[in-house]
Coordinates of C-alpha atoms in Angstrom, one line a residue:
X1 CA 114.4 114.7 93.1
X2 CA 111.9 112.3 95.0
X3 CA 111.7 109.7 91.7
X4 CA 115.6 110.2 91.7
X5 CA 116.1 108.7 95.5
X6 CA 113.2 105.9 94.4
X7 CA 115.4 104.9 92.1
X8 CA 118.7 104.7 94.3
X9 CA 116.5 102.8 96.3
X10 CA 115.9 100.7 93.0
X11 CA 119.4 99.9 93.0
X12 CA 120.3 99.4 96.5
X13 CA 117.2 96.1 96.3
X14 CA 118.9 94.8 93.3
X15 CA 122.6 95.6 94.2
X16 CA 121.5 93.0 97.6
X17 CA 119.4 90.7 95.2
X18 CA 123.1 89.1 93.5
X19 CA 124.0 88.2 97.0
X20 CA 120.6 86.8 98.3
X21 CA 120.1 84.9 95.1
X22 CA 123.2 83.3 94.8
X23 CA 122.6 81.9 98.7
X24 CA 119.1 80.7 96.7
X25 CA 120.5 78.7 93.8
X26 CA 122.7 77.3 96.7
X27 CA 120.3 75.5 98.1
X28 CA 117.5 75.0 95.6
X29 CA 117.9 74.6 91.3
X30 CA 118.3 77.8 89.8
X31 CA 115.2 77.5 87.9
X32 CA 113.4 76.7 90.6
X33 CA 114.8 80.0 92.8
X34 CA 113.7 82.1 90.2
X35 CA 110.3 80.6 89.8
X36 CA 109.9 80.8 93.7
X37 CA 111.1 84.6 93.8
X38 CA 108.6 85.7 91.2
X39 CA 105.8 83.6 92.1
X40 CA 106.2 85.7 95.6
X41 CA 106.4 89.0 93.7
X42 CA 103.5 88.1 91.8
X43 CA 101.5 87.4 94.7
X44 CA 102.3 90.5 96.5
X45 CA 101.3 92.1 93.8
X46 CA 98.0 90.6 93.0
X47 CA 97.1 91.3 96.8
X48 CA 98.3 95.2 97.3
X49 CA 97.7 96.3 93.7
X50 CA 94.7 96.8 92.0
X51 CA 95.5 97.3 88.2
X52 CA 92.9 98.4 85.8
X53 CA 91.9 95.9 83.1
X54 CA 93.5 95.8 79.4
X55 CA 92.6 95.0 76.3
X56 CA 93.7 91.4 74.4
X57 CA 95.9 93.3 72.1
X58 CA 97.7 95.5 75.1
X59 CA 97.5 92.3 77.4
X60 CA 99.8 90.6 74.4
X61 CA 102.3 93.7 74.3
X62 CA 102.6 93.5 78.2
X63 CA 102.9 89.8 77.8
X64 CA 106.0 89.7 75.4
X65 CA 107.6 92.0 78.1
X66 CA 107.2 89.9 80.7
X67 CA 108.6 87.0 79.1
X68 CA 111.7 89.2 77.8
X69 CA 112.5 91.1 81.3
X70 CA 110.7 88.4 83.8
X71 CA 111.3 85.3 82.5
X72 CA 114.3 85.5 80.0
X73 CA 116.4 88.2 82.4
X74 CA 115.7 85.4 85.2
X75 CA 116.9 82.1 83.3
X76 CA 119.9 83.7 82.2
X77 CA 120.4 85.3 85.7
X78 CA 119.9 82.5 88.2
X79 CA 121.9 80.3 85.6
X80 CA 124.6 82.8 85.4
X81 CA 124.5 82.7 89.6
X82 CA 125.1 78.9 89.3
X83 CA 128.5 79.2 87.5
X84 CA 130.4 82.5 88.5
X85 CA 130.2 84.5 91.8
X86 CA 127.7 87.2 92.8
X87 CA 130.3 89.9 92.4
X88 CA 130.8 88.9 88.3
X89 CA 127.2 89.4 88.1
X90 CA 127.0 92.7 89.7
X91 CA 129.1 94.4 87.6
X92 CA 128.4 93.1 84.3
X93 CA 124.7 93.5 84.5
X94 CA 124.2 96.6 85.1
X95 CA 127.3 98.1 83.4
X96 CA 126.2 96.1 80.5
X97 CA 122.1 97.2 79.8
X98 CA 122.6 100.7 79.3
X99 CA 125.7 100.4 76.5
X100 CA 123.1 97.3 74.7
X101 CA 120.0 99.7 75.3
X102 CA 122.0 102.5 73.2
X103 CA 123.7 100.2 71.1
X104 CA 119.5 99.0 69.9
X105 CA 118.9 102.2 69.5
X106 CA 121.6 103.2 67.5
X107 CA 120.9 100.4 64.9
X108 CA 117.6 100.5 65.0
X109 CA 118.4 104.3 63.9
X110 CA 116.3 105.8 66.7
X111 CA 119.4 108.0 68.3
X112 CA 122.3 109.2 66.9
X113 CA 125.3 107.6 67.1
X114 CA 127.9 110.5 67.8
X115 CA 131.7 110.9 67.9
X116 CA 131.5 110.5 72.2
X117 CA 128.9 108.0 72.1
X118 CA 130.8 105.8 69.6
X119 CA 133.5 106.4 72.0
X120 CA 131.6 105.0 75.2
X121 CA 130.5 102.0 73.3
X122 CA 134.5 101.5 72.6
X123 CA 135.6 102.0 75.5
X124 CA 132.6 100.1 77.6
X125 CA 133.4 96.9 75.1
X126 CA 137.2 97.4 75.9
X127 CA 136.5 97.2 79.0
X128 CA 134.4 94.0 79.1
X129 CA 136.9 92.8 77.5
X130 CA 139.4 93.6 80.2
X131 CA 136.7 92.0 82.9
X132 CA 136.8 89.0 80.7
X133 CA 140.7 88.2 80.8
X134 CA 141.0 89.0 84.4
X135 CA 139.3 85.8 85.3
X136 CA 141.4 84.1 87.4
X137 CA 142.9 80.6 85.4
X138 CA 142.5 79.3 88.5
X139 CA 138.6 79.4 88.1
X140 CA 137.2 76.6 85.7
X141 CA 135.4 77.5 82.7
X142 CA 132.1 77.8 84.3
X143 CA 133.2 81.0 85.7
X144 CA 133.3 82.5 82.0
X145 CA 130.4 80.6 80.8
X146 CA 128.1 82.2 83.7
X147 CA 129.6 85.4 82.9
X148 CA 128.7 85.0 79.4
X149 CA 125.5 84.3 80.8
X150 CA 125.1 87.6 82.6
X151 CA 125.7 89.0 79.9
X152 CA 122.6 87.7 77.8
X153 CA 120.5 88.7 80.9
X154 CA 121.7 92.3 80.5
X155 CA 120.3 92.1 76.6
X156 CA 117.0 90.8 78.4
X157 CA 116.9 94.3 80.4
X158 CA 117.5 96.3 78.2
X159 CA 114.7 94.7 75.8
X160 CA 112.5 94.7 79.2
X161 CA 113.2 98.3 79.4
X162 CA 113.1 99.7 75.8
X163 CA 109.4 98.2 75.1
X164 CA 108.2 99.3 78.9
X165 CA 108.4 102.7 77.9
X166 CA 105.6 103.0 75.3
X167 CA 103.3 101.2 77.4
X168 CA 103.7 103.3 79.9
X169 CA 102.3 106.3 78.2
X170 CA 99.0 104.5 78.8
X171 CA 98.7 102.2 81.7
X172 CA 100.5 103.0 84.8
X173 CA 103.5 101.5 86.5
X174 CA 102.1 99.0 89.0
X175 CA 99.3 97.6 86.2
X176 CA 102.2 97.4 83.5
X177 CA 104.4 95.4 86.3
X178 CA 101.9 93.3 87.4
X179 CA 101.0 92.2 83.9
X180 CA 104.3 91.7 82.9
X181 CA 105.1 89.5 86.1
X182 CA 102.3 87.5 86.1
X183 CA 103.3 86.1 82.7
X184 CA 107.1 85.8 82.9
X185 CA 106.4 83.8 86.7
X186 CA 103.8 81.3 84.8
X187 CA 106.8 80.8 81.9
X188 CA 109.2 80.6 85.0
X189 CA 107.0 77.8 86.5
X190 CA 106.9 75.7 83.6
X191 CA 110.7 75.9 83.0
X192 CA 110.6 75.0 86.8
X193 CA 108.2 72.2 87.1
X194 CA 110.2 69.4 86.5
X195 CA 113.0 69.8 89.1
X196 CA 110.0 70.7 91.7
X197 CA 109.9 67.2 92.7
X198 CA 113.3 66.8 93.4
X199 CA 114.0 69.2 95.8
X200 CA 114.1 68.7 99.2
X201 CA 111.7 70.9 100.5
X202 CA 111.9 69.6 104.1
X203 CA 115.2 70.6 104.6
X204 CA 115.1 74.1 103.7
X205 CA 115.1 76.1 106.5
X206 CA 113.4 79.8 107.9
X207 CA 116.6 81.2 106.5
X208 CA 115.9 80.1 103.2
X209 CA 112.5 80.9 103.3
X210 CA 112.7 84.2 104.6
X211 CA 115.6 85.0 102.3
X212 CA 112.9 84.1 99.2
X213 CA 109.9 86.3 101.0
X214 CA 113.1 89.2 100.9
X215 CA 113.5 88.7 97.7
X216 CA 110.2 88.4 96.6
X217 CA 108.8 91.4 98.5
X218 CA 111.4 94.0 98.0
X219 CA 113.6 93.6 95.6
X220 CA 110.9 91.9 93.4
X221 CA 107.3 93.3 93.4
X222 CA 108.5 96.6 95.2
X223 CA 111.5 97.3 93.0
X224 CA 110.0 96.3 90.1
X225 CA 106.8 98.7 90.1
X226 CA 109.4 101.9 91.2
X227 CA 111.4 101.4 88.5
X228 CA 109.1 101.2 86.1
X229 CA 107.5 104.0 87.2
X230 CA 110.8 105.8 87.1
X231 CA 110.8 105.0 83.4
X232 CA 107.5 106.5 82.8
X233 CA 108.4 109.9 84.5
X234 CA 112.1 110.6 83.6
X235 CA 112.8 108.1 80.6
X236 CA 114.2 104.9 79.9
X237 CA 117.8 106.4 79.4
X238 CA 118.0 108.4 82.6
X239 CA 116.2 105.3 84.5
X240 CA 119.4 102.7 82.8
X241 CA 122.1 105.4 83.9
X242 CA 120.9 104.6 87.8
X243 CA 122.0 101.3 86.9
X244 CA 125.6 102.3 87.7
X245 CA 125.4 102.4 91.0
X246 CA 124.1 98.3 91.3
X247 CA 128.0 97.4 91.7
X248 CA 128.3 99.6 94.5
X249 CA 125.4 97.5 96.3
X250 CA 126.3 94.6 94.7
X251 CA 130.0 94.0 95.3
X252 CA 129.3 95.0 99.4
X253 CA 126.6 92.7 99.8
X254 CA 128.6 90.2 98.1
X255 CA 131.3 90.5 100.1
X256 CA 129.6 91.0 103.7
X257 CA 127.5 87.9 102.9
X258 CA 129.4 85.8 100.6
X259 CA 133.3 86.9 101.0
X260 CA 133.4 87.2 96.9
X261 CA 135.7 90.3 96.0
X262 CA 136.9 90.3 92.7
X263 CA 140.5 90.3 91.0
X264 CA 142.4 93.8 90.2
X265 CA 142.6 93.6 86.4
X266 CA 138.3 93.0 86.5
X267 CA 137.9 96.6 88.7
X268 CA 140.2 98.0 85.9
X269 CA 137.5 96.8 83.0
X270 CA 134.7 97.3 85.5
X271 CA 136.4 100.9 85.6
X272 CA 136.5 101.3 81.8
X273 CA 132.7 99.9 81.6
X274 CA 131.5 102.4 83.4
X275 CA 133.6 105.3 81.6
X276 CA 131.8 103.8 78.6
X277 CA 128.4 103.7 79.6
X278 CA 128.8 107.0 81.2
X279 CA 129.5 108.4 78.3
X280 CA 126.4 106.5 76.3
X281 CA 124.1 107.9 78.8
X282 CA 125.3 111.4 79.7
X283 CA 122.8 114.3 79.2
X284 CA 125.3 116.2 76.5
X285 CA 125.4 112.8 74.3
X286 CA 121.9 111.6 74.4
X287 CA 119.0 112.4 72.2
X288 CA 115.6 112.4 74.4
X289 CA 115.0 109.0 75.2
X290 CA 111.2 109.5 75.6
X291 CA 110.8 110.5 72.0
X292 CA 114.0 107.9 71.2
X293 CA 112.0 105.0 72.5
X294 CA 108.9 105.5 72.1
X295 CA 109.9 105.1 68.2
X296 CA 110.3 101.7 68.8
X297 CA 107.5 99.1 67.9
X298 CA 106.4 96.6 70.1
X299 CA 105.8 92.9 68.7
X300 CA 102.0 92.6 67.5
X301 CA 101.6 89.6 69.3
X302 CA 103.7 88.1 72.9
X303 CA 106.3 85.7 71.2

């Protein structure tokens, strides 16, 4: 029960984090608003955690995953924050990692891919679909670019989570988290490091800074190293299902701090999403995903 309202708590940081982030890339590049986020996160975490040393070969592994859930999840989801609202992202995000983390596994062979699971996966594509046409024409096309974009970042998580889980059968949460941040912030700094220069950093005010220390803190190095541990004890599978309450979160704080709501025909796809990954993820359709994923090879060397 306790690791269960951890990871409400999970969503609650990251249902805010669309909202707060999308005030960042207001004001600063996107690349640079993730770089800034994570290099906070990774600080905090350096200074509160004390992770026990890994091997080369394990250092690698952890490596790749940063660079999958850290760095690529955060390209694709500051840039996605740049072209369509908060509220898009929300939704499609989180609705989106658990029907691509079954989906993996599925063709990958590791789970079975039965008659309600196919189902899900029918219905959750349906309903992006559905999400997808209820764009308003009054929007220009960058609104369905950056939703396109949020998709790609919900492929990132999944990956992010789906290699996390053997590792964590032998280091612990915070080591594996720490690890895997440190290397997708120094990627994110690179991508970063040209627009640095640019910005205005004298202008930026305590909002802005203490909006990046909020995102940093909590819904970075805090709700990074509890969901990961949630993974470890109750599976990657159970941990992705939590996912479905991130709109919830999402679309209030998006509203109360942004005014973004989002069209009738979208709720009816976001509606049919959720049917669909409900079904994908739901104890009576799903194989163990501890045994599921831990099937799954990570790379030999961080790519």
């Amino acid at each position: 029960m306790r690791i269960r309202l951890l990871l409400v708590l999970v969503m609650a940081l990251w249902g805010s984090a669309f909202a707060s982030s999308k005030l960042a890339v207001g004001d600063v590049p996107h690349e640079v608003a993730g770089f800034l986020r994570f290099l906070i996160g990774a600080l905090v975490l350096l200074v509160v955690l004390r992770p026990r040393r890994v091997g080369l070969k394990d250092a690698a592994h952890i490596a790749g995953i940063g660079l999958i859930g850290v760095f690529g999840y955060n390209v694709l989801f500051f840039l996605g924050l740049s072209l369509a609202p908060a509220a898009d992202g929300s939704v499609i995000v989180p609705m989106s990692s658990p029907v691509i983390t079954v989906a993996i596994l599925a063709a990958l062979g590791r789970t079975r891919l039965s008659g309600p699971r196919a189902l899900g996966l029918a219905v959750a594509v349906a309903g992006g679909v559905v999400f997808f046409v209820g764009i308003p024409s009054s929007d220009n096309g960058n609104r369905l670019l950056g939703d396109l974009v949020f998709l790609g970042a919900a492929a990132c998580w999944s990956g992010y989570t789906l290699l996390g889980a053997p590792v964590l059968a032998r280091f612990s949460a915070p080591t594996v988290t720490l690890y895997a941040t440190a290397a997708g912030t120094i990627a994110l700094g690179v991508l970063a490091a040209p627009a640095l220069p640019d910005v205005a950093w004298s202008t930026l005010g305590i909002e802005f800074w203490c909006n990046q220390l909020y995102l940093g803190i909590l819904p970075t190095a805090l709700a990074y190293v509890l969901y990961y541990r949630a993974v470890g004890q109750v599976g990657p599978a159970t941990a992705a299902t939590a996912m479905f309450l991130v709109p919830a979160f999402g679309l209030g704080c998006a509203w109360l701090l942004l005014g973004e709501t989002i069209e009738p025909v979208q709720i009816a796809g976001a509606a049919l999403m959720f049917v669909g990954a409900w079904l994908n993820t739901r104890k009576e359709t799903l194989a163990e995903p501890a045994v599921a994923v831990e099937a799954v090879e990570l790379p030999s060397r961080a790519t």
